[in-house]
Short mmCIF file of C-alpha atoms and ligand atoms in Angstrom, two decimals:
data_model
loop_
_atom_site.label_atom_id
_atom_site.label_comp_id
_atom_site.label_asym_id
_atom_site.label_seq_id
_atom_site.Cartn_x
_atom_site.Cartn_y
_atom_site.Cartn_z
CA UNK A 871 -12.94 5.86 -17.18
CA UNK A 872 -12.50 9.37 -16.54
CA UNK A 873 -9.90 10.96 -19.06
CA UNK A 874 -11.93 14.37 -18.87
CA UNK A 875 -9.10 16.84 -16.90
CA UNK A 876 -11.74 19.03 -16.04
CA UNK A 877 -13.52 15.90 -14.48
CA UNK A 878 -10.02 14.81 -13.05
CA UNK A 879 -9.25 18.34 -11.31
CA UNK A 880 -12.77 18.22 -9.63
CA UNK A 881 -12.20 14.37 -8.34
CA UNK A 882 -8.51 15.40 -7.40
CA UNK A 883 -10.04 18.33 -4.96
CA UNK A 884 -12.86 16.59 -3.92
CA UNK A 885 -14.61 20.07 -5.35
CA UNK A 886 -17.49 18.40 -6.88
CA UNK A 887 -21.09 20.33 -5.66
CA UNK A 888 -23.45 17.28 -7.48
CA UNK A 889 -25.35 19.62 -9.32
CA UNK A 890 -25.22 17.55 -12.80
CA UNK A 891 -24.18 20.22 -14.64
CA UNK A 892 -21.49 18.07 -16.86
CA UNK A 893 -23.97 15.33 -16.71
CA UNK A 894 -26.35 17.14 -17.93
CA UNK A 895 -24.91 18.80 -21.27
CA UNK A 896 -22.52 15.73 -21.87
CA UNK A 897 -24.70 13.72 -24.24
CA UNK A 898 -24.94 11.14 -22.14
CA UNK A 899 -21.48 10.32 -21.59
CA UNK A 900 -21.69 11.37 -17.88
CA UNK A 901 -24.17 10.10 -15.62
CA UNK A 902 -24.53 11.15 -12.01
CA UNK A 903 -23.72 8.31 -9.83
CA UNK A 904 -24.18 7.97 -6.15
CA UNK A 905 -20.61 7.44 -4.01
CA UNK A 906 -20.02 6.58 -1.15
CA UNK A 907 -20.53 7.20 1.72
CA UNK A 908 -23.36 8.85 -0.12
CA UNK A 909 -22.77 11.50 -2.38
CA UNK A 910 -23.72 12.37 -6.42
CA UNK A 911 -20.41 12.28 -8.13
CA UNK A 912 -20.09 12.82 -12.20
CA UNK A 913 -19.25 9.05 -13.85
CA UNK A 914 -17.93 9.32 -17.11
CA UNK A 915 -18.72 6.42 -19.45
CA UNK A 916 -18.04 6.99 -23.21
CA UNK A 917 -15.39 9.74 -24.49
CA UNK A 918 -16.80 13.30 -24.15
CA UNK A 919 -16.18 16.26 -27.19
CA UNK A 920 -13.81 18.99 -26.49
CA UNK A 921 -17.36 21.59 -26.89
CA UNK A 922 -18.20 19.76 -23.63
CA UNK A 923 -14.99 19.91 -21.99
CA UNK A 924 -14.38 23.33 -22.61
CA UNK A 925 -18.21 24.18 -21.09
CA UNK A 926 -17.53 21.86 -17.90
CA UNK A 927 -14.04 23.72 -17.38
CA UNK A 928 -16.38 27.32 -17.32
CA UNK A 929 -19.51 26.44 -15.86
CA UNK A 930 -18.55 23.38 -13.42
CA UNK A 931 -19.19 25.43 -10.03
CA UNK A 932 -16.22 22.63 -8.29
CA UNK A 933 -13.91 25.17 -10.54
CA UNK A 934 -14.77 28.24 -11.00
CA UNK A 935 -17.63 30.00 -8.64
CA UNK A 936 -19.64 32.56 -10.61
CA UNK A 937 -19.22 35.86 -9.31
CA UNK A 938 -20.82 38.44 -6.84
CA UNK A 939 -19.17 41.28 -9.01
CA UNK A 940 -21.44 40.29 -12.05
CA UNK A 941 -24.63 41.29 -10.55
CA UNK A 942 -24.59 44.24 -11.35
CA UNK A 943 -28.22 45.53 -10.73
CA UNK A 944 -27.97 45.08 -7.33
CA UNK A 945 -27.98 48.57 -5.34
CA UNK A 946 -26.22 47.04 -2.07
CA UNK A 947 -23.41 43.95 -1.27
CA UNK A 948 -23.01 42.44 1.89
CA UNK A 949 -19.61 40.38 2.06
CA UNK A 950 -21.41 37.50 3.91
CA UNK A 951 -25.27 38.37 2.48
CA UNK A 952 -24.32 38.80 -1.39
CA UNK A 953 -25.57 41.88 -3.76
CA UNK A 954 -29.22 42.75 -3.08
CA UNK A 955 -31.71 45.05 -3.94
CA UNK A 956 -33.79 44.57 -1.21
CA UNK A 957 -33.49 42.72 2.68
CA UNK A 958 -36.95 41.43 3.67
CA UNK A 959 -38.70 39.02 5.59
CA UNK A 960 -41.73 37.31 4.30
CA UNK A 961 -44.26 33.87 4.11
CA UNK A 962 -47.01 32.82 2.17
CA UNK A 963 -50.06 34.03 2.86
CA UNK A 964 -52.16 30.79 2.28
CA UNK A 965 -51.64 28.96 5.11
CA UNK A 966 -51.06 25.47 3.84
CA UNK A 967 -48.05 26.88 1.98
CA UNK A 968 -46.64 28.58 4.60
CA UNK A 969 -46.83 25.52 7.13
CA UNK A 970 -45.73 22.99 4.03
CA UNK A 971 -42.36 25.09 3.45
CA UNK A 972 -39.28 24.86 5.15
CA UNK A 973 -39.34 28.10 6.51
CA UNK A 974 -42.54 30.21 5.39
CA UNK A 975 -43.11 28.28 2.25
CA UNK A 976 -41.45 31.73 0.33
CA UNK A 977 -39.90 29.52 -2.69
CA UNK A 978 -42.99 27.48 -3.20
CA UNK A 979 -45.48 30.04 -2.74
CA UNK A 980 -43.26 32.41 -5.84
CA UNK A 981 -43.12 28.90 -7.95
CA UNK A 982 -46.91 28.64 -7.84
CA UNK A 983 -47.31 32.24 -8.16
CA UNK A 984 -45.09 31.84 -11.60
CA UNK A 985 -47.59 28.73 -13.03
CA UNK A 986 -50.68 30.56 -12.00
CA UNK A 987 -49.99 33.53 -13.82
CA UNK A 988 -48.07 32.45 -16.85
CA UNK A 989 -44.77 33.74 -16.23
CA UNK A 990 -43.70 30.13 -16.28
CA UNK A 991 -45.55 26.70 -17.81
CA UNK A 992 -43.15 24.65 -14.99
CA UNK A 993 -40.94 24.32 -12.01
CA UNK A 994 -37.82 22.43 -12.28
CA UNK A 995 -36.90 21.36 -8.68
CA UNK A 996 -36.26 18.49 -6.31
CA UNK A 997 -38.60 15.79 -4.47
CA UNK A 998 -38.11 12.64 -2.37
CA UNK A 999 -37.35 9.85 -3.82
CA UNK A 1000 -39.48 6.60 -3.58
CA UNK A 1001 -37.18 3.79 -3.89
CA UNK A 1002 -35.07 5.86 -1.25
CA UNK A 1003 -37.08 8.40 1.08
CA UNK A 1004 -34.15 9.92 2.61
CA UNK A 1005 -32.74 10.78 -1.11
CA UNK A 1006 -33.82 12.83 -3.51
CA UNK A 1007 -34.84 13.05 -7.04
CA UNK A 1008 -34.72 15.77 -9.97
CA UNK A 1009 -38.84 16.51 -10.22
CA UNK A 1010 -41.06 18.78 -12.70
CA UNK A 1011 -44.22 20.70 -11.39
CA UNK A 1012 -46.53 21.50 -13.93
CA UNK A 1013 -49.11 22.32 -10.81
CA UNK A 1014 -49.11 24.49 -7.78
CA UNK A 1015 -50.35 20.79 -6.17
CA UNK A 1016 -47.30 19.44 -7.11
CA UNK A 1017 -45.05 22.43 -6.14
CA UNK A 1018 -46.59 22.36 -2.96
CA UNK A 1019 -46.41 18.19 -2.46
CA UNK A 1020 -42.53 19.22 -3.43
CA UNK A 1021 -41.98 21.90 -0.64
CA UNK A 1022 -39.69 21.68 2.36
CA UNK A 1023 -35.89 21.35 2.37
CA UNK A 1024 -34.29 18.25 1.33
CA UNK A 1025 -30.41 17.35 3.42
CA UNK A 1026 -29.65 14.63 0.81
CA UNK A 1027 -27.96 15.37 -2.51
CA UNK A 1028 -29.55 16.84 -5.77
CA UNK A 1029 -28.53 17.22 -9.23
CA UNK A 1030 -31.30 19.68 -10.39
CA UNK A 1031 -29.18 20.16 -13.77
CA UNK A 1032 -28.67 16.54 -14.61
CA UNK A 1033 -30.90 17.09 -17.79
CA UNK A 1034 -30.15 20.83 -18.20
CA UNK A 1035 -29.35 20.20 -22.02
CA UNK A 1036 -33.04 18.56 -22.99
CA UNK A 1037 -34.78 21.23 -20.89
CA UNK A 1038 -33.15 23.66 -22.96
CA UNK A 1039 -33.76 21.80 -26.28
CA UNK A 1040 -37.45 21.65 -25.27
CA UNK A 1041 -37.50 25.48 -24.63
CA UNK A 1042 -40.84 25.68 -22.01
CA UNK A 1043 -40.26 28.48 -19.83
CA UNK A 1044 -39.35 26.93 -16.13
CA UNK A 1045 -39.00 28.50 -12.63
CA UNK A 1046 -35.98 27.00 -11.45
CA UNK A 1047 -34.97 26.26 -7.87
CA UNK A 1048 -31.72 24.87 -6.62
CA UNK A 1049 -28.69 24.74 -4.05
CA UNK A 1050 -26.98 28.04 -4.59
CA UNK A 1051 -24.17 26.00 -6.49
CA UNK A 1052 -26.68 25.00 -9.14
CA UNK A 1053 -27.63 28.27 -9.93
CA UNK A 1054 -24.45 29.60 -10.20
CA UNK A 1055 -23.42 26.78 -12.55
CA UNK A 1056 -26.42 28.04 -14.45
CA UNK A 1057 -25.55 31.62 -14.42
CA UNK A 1058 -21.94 30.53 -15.67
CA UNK A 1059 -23.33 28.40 -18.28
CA UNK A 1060 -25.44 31.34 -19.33
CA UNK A 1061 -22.41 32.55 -20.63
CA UNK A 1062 -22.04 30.43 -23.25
CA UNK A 1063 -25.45 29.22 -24.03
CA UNK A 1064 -27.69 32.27 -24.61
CA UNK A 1065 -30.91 30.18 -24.05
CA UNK A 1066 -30.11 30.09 -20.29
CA UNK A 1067 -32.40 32.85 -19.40
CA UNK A 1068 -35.24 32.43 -21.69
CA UNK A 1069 -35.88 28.53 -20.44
CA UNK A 1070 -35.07 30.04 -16.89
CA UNK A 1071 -36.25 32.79 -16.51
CA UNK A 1072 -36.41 32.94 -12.56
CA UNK A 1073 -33.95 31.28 -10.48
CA UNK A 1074 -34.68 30.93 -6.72
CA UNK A 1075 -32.09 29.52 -4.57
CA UNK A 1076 -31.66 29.35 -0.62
CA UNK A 1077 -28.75 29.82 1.85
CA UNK A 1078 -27.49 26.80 2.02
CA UNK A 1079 -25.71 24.95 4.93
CA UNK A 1080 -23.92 22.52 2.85
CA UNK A 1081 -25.07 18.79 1.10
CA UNK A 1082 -24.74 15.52 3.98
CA UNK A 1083 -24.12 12.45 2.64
CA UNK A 1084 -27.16 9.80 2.77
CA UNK A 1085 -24.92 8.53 5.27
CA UNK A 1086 -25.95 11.17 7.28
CA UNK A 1087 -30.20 9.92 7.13
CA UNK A 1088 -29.41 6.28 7.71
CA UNK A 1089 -27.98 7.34 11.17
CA UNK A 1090 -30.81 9.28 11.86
CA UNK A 1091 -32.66 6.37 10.88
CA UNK A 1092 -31.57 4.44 13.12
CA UNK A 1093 -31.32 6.26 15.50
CA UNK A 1094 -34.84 6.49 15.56
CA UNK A 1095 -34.84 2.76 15.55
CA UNK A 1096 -36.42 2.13 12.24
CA UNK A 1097 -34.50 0.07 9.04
CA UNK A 1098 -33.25 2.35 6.59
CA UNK A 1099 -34.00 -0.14 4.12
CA UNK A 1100 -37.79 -0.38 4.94
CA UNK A 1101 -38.55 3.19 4.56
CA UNK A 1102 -41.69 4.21 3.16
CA UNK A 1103 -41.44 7.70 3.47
CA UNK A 1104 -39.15 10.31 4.65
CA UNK A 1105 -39.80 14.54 5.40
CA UNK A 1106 -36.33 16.39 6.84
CA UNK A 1107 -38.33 19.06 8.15
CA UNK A 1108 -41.28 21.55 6.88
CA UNK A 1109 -45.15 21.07 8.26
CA UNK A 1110 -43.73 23.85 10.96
CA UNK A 1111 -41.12 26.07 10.95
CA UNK A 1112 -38.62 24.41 11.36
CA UNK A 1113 -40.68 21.16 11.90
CA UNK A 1114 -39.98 17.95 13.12
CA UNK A 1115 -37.67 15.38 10.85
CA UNK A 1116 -40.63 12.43 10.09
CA UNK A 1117 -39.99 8.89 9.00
CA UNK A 1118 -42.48 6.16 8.26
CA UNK A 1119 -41.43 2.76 7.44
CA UNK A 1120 -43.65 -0.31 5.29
CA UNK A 1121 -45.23 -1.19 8.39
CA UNK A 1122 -46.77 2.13 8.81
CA UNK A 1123 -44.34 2.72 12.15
CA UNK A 1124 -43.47 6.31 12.67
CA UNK A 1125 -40.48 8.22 13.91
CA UNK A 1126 -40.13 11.69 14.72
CA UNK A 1127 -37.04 14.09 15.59
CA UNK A 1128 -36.28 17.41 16.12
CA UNK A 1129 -34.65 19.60 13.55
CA UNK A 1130 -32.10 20.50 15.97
CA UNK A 1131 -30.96 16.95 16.37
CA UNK A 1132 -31.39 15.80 13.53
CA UNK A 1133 -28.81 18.33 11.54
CA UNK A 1134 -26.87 19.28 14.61
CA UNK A 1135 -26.40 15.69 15.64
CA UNK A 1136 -26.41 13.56 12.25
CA UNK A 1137 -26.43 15.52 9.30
CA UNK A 1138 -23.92 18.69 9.90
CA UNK A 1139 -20.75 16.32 10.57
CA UNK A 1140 -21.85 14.45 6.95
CA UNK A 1141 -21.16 17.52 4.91
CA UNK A 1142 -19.18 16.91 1.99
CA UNK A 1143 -15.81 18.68 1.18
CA UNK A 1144 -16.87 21.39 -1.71
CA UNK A 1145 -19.32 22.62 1.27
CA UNK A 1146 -16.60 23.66 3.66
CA UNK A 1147 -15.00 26.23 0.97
CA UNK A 1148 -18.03 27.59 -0.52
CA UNK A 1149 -17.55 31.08 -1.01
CA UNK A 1150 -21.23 31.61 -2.18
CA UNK A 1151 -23.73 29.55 0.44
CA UNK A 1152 -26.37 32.45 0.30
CA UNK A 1153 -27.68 32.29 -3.61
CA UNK A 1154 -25.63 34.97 -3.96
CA UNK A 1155 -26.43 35.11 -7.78
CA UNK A 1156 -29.87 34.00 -7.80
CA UNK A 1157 -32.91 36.56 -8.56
CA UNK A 1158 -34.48 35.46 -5.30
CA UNK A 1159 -33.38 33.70 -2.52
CA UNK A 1160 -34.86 32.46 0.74
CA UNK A 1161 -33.38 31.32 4.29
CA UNK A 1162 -34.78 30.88 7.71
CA UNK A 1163 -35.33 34.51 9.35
CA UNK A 1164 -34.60 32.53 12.93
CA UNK A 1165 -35.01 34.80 15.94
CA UNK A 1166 -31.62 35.31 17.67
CA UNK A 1167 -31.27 33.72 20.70
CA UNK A 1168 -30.17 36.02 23.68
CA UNK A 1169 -26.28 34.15 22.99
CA UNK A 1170 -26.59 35.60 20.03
CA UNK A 1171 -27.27 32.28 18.20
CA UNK A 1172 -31.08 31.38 16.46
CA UNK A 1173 -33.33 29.69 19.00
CA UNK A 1174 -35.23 26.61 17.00
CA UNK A 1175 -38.36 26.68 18.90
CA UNK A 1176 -41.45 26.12 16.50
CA UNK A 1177 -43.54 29.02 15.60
CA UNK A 1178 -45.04 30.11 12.21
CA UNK A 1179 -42.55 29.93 9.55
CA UNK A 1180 -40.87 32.84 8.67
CA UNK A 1181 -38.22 32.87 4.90
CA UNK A 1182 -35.67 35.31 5.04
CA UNK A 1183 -36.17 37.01 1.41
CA UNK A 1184 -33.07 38.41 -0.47
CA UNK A 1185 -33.62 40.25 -3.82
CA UNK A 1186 -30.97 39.93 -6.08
CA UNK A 1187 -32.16 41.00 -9.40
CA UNK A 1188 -34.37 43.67 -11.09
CA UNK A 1189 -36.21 40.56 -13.14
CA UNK A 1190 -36.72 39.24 -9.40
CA UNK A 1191 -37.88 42.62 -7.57
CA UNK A 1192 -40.49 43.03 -10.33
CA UNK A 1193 -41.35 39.01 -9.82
CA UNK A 1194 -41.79 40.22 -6.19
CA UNK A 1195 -43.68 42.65 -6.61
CA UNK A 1196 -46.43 41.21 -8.46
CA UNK A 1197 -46.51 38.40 -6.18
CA UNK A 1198 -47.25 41.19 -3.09
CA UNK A 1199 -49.78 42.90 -4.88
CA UNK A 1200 -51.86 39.13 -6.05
CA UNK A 1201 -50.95 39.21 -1.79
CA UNK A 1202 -49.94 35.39 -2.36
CA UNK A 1203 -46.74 36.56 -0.41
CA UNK A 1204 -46.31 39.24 2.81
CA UNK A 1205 -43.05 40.95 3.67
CA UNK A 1206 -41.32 43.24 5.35
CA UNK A 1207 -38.41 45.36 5.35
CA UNK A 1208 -35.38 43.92 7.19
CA UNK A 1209 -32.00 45.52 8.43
CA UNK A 1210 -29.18 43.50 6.47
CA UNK A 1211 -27.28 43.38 10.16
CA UNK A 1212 -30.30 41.46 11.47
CA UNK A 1213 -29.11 38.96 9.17
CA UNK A 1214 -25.81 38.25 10.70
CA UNK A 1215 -28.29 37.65 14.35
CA UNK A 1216 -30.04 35.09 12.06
CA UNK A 1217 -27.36 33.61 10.28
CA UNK A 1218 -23.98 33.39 12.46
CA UNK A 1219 -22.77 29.88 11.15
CA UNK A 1220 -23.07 31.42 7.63
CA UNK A 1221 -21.22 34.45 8.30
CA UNK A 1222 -18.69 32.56 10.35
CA UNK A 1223 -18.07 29.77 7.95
CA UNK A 1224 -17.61 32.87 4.96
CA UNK A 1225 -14.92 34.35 7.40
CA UNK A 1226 -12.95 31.05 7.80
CA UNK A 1227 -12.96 29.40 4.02
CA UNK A 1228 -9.33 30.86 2.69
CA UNK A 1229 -7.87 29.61 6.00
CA UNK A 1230 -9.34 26.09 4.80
CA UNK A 1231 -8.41 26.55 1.38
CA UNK A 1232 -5.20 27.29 2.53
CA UNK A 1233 -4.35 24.32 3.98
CA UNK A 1234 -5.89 22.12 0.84
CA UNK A 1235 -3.03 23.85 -1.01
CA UNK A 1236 -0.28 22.92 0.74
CA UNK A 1237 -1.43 19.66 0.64
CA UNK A 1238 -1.24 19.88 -2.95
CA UNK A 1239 -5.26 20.07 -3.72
CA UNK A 1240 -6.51 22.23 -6.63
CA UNK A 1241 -9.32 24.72 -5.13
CA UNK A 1242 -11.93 26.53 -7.10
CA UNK A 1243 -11.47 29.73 -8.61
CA UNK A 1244 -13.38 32.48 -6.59
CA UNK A 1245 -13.09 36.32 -7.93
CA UNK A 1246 -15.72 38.88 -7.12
CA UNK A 1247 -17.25 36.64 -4.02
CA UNK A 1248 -15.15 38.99 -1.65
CA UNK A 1249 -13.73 36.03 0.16
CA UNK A 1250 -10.26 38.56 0.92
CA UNK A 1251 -12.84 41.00 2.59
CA UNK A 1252 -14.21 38.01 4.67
CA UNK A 1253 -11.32 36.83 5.99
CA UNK A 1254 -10.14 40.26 7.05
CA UNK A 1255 -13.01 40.04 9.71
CA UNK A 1256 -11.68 37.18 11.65
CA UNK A 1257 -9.34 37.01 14.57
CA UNK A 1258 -6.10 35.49 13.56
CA UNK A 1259 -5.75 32.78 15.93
CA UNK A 1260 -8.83 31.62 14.63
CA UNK A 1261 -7.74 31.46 11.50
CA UNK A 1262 -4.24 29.77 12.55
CA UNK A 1263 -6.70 27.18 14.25
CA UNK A 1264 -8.94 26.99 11.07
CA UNK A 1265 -5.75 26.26 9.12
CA UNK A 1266 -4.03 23.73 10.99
CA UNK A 1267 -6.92 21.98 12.04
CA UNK A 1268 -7.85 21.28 8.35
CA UNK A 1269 -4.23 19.97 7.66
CA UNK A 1270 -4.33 17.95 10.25
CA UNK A 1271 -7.45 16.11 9.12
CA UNK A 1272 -6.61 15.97 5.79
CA UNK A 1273 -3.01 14.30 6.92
CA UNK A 1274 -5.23 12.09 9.19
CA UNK A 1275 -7.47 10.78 5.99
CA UNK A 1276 -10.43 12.46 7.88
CA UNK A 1277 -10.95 14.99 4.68
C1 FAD B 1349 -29.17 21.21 1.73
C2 FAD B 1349 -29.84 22.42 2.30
C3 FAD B 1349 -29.14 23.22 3.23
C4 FAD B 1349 -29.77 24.36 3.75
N1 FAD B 1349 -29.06 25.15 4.64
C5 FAD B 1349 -29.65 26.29 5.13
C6 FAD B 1349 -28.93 27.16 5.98
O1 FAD B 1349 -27.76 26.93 6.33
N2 FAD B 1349 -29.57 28.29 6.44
C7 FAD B 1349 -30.84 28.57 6.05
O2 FAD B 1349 -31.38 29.60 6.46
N3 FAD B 1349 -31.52 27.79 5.20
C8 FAD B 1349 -30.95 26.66 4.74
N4 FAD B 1349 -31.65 25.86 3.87
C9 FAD B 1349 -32.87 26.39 3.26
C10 FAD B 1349 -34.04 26.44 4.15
O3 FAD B 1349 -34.18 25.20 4.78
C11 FAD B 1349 -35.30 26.74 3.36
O4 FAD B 1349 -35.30 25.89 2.24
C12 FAD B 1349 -35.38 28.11 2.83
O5 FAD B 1349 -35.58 28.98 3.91
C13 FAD B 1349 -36.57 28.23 1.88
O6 FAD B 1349 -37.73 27.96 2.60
P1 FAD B 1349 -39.13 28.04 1.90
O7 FAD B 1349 -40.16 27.71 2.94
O8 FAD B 1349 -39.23 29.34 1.18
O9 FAD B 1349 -38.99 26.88 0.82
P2 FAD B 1349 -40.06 25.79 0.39
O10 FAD B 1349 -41.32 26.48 0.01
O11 FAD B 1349 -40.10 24.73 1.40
O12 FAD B 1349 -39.39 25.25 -0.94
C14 FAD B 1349 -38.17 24.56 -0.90
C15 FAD B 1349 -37.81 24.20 -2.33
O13 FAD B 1349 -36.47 23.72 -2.33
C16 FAD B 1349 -36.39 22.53 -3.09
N5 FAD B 1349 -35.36 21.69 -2.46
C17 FAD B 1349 -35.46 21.02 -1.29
N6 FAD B 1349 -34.33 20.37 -1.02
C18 FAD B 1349 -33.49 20.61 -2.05
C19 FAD B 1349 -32.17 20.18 -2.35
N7 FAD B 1349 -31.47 19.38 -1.57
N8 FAD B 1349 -31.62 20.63 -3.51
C20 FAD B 1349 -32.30 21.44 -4.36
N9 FAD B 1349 -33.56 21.87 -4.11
C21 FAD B 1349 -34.15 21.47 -2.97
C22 FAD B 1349 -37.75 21.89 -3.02
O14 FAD B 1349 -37.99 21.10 -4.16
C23 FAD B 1349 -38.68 23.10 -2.92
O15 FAD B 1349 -39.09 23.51 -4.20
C24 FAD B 1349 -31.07 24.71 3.35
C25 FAD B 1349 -31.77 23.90 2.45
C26 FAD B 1349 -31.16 22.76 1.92
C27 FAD B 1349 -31.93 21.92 0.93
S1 SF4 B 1350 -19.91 20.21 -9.46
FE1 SF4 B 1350 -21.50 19.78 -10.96
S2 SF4 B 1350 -20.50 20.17 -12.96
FE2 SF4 B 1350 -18.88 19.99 -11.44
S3 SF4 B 1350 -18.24 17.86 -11.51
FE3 SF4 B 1350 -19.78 18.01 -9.89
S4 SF4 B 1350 -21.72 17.52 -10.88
FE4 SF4 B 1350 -20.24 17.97 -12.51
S1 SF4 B 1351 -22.65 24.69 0.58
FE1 SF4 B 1351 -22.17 25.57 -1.41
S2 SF4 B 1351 -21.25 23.90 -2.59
FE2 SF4 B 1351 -22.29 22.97 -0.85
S3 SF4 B 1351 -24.28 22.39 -1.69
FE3 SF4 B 1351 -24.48 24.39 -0.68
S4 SF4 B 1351 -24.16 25.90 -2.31
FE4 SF4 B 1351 -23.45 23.92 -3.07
#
């Protein structure tokens, strides 16, 4: 049953992110399901209260994207970057942190940093799942052991906020890290629930490519030539920047990959829908958030060869910069200043992907698709930076998928 229109809109768009958001403030009448081809979609199964309606219709990020505009201590904006206070790059300085992490263990390193000085008693956050090693599961570090056994980035769906409502009942002060959709469901549900940023009181986000299906990790699976079914364990990348994907199956065989192929080839093409219009991939509305600093290539595209990881480090938020800055003087953390226009070397897909989304969105209107409200994410200002042929091509090659059944 799903007679929640909120619910209905988001299935109707295909705009659902996974994050659990509705799940998790529903009392218990929606549970996060996995669909196929592999994705965590909402299920509604008893009737749900027109409080919770009215709080999935503000805060579900599939509607309404939590804007830019709203951060308003930040001193600078970038219309692909977000608002920041300041541009850096950085790592860990411990050296089994840095080489855990996905890129120089930045997220993990701040999350222990938080337990081990009291400015949080946990870390609400994501970790492999065992009856599935390609998926994930909603995890709580209490330990900068666990955060650490938790670090590297996960290309599987997560619903970090499918139990949002209980952690704020319980009240203990947790670090949280998620997708940049998660966060800004959090920020928009901080709008109505003024607990928000006492429970939370740092959120650290990444950019964020977009969410495969699991489809996407049984291919690489096999590819590999091991049973997707027999998996006992299962790392996407991290021990390396960016590190090798790594599979081990019950009979202790062993698989390896490179990152390259593994998301270029498998999981990139899995991406789901809500991905391809996000207007905020960069934790644009997080206090912290971290990306690969990737060298550019001499095409002007990042070269993937390993080397010792390195996080791109945007500052978003005054409660952040001091976070920061506490961190670099403890020297768990190193950074360094960074040009915002190196960015754009690092990240081209980003930026590109930021200039193309109205011409995408576009064509999901005409063909009669409900899209998510986006003010203050300076998608206009975006847009006016691409060539108009591209975005003719961006346009009709969307409607012609979604005529085709592709989308
Ligand atoms: C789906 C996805 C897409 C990404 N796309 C890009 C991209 O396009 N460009 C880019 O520069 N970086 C991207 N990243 C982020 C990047 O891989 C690094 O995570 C980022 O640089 C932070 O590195 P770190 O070493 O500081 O993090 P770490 O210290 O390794 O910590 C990572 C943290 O993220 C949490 N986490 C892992 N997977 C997920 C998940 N699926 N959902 C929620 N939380 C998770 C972990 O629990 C851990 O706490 C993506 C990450 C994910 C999960
Ligand atoms: S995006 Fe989040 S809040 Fe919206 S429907 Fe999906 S899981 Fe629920
Ligand atoms: S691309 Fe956007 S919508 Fe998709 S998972 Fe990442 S932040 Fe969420």
């Amino acid at each position: 049953m799903t007679d929640s229109p909120a619910l209905r809109k988001v299935e109707r768009g295909k705009l659902c992110a996974g994050c659990g958001l509705c799940a998790g403030i529903s009392d218990d009448a929606i549970a996060m399901e996995v669909e196929a081809p592999g994705y965590a979609r909402p299920e509604q199964v008893a009737k749900i209260s027109d409080r919770v309606e009215r709080a999935i219709e503000q805060a579900c990020p599939g509607l309404e994207v939590y804007s830019w505009d709203r951060m308003t201590e930040a001193t600078a904006s970038d219309v692909s970057w977000g608002p920041y206070i300041e541009c850096l790059t950085g790592h860990a300085t411990e050296d089994e942190t840095r080489h855990s992490g996905s890129s120089g263990g930045m997220i993990s390193a701040l999350a222990m940093h938080a337990l081990e000085t009291g400015a949080a008693q946990q870390v609400l956050h994501i970790e492999g799942d065992p009856t599935k090693p390609t998926g994930n599961r909603t995890a709580i570090s209490r330990t900068s052991q666990e955060v650490l056994a938790r670090a590297g980035s996960r290309y599987a769906p997560s619903s970090p906020l499918e139990n949002v409502e209980a952690m704020l009942d319980d009240g203990t002060p947790t670090v949280f890290i998620g997708k940049p959709c998660d966060v800004a469901a959090l920020r928009s549900l901080a709008l109505l629930d003024e607990r928000i940023d006492r429970v939370f009181p740092l959120k650290l986000s990444f950019f964020c490519g977009g969410v495969p299906s699991h489809a996407g990790a049984d291919r690489i699976v096999e590819t590999m030539g091991l049973d997707p079914q027999r998996l006992s364990q299962f790392r996407y990348r991290g021990n390396g920047w960016p590190g090798l994907t790594h599979a081990e199956d019950t009979d202790g065989r062993t698989a390896e990959m490179s990152y390259e192929e593994s998301w270029g080839r498998y999981l990139s093409s899995q991406v789901q829908f809500r991905c391809k219009i996000c207007p905020d991939p960069v934790g644009g509305v997080a206090d912290i958030a971290c990306a690969d600093a990737w060298y550019g290539g001499e095409s002007g595209y990042p070269q993937f060869d390993e080397a010792d990881g390195r996080s791109l480090v945007m500052v978003r938020t005054e409660s952040g910069r001091r976070f920061l800055d506490r961190a670099r003087r403890t020297s768990i953390v190193a950074t360094e200043r960074l040009d915002i226009d190196e960015v754009n070397l690092m990240q081209p897909a980003q930026a590109r992907r930021k200039r193309r989304i109205a011409a995408r969105m576009a064509a999901w209107r005409v063909a009669g698709k409900p899209v998510p409200k986006m003010r203050g994410l300076h998608v206009a200002k975006a847009t006016r930076k691409e060539r108009p042929h591209l975005l003719l091509k961006e346009f009709l090659g969307t409607l012609r998928r979604v005529f085709q059944g592709r989308i």
